PDB file of C-alpha atoms in Angstrom:
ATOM      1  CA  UNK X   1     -10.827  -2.853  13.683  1.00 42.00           C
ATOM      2  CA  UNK X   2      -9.708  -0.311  11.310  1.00 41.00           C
ATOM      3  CA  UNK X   3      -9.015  -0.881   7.359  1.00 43.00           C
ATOM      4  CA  UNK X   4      -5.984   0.249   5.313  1.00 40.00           C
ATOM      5  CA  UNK X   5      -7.305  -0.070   1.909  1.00 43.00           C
ATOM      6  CA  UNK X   6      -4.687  -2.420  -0.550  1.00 42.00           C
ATOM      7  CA  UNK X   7      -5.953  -1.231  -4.183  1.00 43.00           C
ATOM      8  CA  UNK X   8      -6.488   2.631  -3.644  1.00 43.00           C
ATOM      9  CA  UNK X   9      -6.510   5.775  -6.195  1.00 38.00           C
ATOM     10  CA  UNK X  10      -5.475   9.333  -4.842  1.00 35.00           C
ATOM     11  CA  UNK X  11      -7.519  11.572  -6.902  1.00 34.00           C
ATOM     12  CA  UNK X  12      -6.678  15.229  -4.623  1.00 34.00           C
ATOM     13  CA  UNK X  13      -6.760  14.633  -1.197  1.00 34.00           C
ATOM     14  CA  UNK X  14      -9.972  12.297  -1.595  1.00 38.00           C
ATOM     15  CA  UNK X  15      -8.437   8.375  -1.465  1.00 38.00           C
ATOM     16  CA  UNK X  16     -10.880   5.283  -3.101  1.00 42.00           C
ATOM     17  CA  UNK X  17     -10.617   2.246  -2.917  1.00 48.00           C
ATOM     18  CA  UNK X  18     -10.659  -0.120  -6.250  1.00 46.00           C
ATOM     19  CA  UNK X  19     -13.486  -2.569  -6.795  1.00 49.00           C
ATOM     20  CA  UNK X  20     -12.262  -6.023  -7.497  1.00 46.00           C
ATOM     21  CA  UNK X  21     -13.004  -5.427 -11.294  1.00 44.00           C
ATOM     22  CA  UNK X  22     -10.935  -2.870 -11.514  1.00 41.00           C
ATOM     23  CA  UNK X  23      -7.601  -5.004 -10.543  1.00 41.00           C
ATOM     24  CA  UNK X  24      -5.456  -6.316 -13.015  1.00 38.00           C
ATOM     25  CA  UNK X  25      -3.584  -8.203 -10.401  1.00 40.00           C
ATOM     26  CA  UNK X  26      -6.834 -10.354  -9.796  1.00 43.00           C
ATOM     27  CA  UNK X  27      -6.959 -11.274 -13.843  1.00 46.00           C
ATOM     28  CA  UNK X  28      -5.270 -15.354 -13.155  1.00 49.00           C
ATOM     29  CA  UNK X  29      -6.240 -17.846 -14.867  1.00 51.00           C
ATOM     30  CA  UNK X  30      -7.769 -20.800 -12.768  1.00 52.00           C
ATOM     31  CA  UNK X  31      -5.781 -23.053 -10.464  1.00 49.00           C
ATOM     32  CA  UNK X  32      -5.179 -26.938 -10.117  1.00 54.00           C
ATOM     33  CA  UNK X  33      -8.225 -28.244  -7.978  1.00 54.00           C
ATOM     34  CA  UNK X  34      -7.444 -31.727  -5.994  1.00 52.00           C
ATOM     35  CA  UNK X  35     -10.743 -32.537  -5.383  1.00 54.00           C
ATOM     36  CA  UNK X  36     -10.603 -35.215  -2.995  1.00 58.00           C
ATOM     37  CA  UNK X  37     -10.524 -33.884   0.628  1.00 58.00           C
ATOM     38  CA  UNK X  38      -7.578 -33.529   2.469  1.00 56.00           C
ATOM     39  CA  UNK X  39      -8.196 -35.483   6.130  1.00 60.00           C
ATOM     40  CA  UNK X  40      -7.542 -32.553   9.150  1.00 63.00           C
ATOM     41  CA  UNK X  41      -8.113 -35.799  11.297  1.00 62.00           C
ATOM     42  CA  UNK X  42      -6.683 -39.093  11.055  1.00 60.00           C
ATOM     43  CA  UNK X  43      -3.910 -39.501   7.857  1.00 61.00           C
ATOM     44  CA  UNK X  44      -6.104 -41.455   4.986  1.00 56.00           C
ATOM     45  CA  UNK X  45      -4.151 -43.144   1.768  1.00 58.00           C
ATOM     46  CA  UNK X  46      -3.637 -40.198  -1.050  1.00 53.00           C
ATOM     47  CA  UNK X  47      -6.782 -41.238  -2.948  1.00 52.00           C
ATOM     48  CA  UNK X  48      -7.048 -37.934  -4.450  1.00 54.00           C
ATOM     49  CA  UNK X  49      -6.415 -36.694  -7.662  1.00 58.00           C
ATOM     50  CA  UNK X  50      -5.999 -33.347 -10.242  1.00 56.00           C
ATOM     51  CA  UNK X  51      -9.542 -33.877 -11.943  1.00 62.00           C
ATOM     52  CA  UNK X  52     -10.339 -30.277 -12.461  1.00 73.00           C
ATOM     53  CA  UNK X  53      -9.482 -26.381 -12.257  1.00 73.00           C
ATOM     54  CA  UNK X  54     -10.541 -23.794  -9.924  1.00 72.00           C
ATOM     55  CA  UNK X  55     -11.048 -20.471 -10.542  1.00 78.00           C
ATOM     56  CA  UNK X  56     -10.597 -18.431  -7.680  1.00 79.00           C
ATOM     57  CA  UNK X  57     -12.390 -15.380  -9.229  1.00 80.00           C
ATOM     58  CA  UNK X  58     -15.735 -17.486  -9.817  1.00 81.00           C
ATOM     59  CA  UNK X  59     -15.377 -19.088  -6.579  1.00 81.00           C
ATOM     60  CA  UNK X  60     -14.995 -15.478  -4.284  1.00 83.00           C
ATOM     61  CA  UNK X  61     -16.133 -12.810  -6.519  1.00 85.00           C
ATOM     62  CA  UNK X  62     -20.001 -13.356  -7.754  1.00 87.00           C
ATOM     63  CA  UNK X  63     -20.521  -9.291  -8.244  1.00 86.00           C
ATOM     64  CA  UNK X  64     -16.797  -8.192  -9.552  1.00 84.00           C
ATOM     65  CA  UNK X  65     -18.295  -4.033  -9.568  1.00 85.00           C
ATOM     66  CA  UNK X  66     -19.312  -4.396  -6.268  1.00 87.00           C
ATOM     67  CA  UNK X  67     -16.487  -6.345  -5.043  1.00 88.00           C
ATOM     68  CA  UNK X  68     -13.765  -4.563  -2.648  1.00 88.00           C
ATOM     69  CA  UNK X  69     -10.802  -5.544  -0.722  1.00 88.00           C
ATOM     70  CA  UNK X  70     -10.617  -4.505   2.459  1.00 88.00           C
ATOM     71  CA  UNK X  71      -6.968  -5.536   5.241  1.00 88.00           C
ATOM     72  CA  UNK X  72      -7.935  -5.595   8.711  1.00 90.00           C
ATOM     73  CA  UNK X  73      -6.213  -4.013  11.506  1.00 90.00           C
ATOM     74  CA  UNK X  74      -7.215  -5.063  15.154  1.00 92.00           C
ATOM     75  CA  UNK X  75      -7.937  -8.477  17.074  1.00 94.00           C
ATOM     76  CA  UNK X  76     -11.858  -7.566  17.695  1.00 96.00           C
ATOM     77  CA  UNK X  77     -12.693 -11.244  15.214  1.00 96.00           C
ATOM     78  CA  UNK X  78     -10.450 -13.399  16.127  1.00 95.00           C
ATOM     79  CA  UNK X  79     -12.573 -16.343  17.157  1.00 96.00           C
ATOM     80  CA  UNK X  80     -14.459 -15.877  14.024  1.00 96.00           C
ATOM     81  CA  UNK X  81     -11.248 -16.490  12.037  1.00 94.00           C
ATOM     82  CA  UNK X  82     -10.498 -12.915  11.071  1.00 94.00           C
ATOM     83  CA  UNK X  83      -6.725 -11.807  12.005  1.00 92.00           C
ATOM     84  CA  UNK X  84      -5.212  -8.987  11.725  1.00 90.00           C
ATOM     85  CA  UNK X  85      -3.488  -8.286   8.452  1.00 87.00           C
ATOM     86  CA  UNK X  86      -5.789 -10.689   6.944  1.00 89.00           C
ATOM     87  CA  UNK X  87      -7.542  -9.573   3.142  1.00 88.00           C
ATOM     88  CA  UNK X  88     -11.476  -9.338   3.004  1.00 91.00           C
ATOM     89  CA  UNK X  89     -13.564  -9.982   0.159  1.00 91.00           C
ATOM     90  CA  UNK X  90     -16.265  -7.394   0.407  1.00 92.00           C
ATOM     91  CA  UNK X  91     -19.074  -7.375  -1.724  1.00 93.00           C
ATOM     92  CA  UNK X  92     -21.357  -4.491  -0.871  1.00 93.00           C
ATOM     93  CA  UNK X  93     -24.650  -5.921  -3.672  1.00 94.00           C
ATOM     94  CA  UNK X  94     -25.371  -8.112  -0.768  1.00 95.00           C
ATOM     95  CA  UNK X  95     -28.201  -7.355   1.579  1.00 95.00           C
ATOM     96  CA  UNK X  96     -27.098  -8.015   5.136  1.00 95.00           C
ATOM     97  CA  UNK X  97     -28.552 -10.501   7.249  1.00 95.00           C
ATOM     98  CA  UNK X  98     -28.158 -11.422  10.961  1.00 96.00           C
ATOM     99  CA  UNK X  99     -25.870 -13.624  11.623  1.00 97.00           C
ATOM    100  CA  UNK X 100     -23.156 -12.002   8.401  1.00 97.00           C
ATOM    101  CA  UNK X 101     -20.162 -10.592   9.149  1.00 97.00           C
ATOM    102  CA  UNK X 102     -20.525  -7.287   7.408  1.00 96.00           C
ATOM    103  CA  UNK X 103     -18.049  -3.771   7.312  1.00 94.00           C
ATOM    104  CA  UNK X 104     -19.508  -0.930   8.652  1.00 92.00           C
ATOM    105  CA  UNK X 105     -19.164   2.949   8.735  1.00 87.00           C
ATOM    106  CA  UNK X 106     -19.279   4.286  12.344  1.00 83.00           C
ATOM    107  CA  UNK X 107     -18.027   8.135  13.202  1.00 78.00           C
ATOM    108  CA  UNK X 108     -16.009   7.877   9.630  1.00 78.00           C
ATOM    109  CA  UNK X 109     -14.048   4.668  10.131  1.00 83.00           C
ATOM    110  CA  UNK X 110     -15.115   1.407   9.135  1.00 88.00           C
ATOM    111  CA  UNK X 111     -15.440  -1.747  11.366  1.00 91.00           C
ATOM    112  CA  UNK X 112     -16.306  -5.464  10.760  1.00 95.00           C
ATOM    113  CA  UNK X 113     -18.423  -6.998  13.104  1.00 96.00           C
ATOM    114  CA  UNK X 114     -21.024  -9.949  12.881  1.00 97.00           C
ATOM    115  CA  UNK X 115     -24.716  -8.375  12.566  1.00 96.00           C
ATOM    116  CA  UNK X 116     -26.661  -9.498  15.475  1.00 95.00           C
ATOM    117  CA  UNK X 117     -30.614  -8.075  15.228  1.00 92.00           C
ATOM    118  CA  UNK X 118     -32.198  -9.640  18.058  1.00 91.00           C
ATOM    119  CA  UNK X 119     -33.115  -8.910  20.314  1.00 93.00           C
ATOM    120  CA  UNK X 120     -31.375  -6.215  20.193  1.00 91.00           C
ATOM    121  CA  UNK X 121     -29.776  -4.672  16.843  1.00 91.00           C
ATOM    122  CA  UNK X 122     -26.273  -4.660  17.577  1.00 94.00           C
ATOM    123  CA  UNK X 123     -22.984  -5.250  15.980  1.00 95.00           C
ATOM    124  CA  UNK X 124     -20.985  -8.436  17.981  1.00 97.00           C
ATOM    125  CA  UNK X 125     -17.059  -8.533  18.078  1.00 97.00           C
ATOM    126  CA  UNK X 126     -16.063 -12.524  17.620  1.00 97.00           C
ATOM    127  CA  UNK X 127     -13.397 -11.680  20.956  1.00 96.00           C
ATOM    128  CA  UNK X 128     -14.560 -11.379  24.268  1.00 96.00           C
ATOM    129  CA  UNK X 129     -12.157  -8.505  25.220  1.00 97.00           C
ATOM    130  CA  UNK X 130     -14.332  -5.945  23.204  1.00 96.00           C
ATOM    131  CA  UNK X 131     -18.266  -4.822  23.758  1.00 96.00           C
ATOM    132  CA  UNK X 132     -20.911  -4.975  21.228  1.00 96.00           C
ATOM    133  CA  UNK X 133     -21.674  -1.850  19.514  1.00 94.00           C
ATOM    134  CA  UNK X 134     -25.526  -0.946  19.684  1.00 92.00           C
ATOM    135  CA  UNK X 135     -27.329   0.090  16.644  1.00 87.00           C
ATOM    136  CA  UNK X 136     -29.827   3.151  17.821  1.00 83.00           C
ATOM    137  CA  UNK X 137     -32.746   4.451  16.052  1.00 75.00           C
ATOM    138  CA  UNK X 138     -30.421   6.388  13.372  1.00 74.00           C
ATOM    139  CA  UNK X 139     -29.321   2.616  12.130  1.00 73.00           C
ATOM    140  CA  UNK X 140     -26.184   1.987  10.489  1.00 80.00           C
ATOM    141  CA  UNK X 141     -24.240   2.499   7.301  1.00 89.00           C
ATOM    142  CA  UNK X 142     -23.304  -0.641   5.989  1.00 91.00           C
ATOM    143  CA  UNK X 143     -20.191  -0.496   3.712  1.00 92.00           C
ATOM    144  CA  UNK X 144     -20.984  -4.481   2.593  1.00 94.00           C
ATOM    145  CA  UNK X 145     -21.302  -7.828   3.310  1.00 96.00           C
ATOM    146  CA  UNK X 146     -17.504 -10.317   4.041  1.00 96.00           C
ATOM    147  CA  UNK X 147     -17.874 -13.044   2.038  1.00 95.00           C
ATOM    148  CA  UNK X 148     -14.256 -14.347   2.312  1.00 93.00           C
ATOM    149  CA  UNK X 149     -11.381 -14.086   4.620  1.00 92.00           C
ATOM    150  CA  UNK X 150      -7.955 -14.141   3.230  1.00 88.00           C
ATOM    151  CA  UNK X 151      -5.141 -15.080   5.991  1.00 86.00           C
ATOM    152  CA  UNK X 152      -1.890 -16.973   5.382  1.00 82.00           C
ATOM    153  CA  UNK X 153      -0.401 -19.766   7.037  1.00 82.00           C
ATOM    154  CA  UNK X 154       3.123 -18.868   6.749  1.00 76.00           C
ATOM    155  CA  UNK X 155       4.906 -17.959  10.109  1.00 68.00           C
ATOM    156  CA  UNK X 156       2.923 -14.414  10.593  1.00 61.00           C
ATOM    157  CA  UNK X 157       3.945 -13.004   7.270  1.00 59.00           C
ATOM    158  CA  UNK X 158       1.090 -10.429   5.881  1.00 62.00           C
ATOM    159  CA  UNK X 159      -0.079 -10.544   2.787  1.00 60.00           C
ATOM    160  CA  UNK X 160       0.934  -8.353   0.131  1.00 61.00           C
ATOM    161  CA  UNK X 161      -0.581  -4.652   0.016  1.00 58.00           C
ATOM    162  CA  UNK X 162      -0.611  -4.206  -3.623  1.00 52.00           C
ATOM    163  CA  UNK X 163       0.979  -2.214  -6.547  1.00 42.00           C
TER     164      UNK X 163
END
């Protein structure tokens, strides 16, 4: 999977990409929470009610300097959830462990994979159609740790880019 980055500064011919606390675009104010589950079985009475807020800032973003945005491009996740076009919430403070899906730098181009260290370091695509990629002895660059996948549910429309 490659990455186009959504929040990026051109500074030359060098092009970064925005930590979350840099966005104003991510500044809202917190949402109506329902907090009664919603039934994905059998249809229950509406017992639920607006009791709260949610922020979603407190909710995905624990480490807002750290914090990056990242779109996938590719189909190597799938049956972990990750689409492409989808928006992932990055946070690179995190210390990887097996069993994370994390972004990685290989040959200059970042990947997301799950981390898989036994019993044999590797990082796993979540789609059969792809082979694992084998960490040797000159280990890995991790770019950071996925903490949230962003995909929407509206007739394959991507989300938006950014300003």
């Amino acid at each position: 999977m490659r990455f186009a980055f959504p929040y990026t500064v051109h500074i030359g011919s060098i092009c970064y990409a925005l930590p979350i606390a840099c966005l104003r675009c991510i500044a809202m104010s917190s949402l109506p929470f329902f907090s009664e589950p919603v039934s994905a079985g059998f249809p229950s009475p509406a017992q639920g009610y607006l009791d709260e807020h949610l922020d979603l800032n407190r909710l995905c973003i624990r480490h807002p300097a750290s914090t990056f945005l990242l779109r996938v491009e590719g189909d190597s996740m799938v049956d972990a959830g990750i689409y492409s076009g989808d928006i992932l919430i990055v946070d690179r403070s995190l210390e990887a462990v097996a069993g994370d899906v994390v972004v990685a730098s290989l040959e200059g181009e970042f990947t997301v994979k799950e981390l898989q260290l036994l019993p044999v370091p590797m990082l796993k695509p979540r789609n059969a159609a792809y082979a694992p990629i084998l960490i040797g002895e000159e280990g890995l660059d991790l770019f950071g740790v996925v903490t949230f996948s962003l995909h929407t549910l509206r007739g394959g429309r991507r989300l938006p880019a950014g300003e």
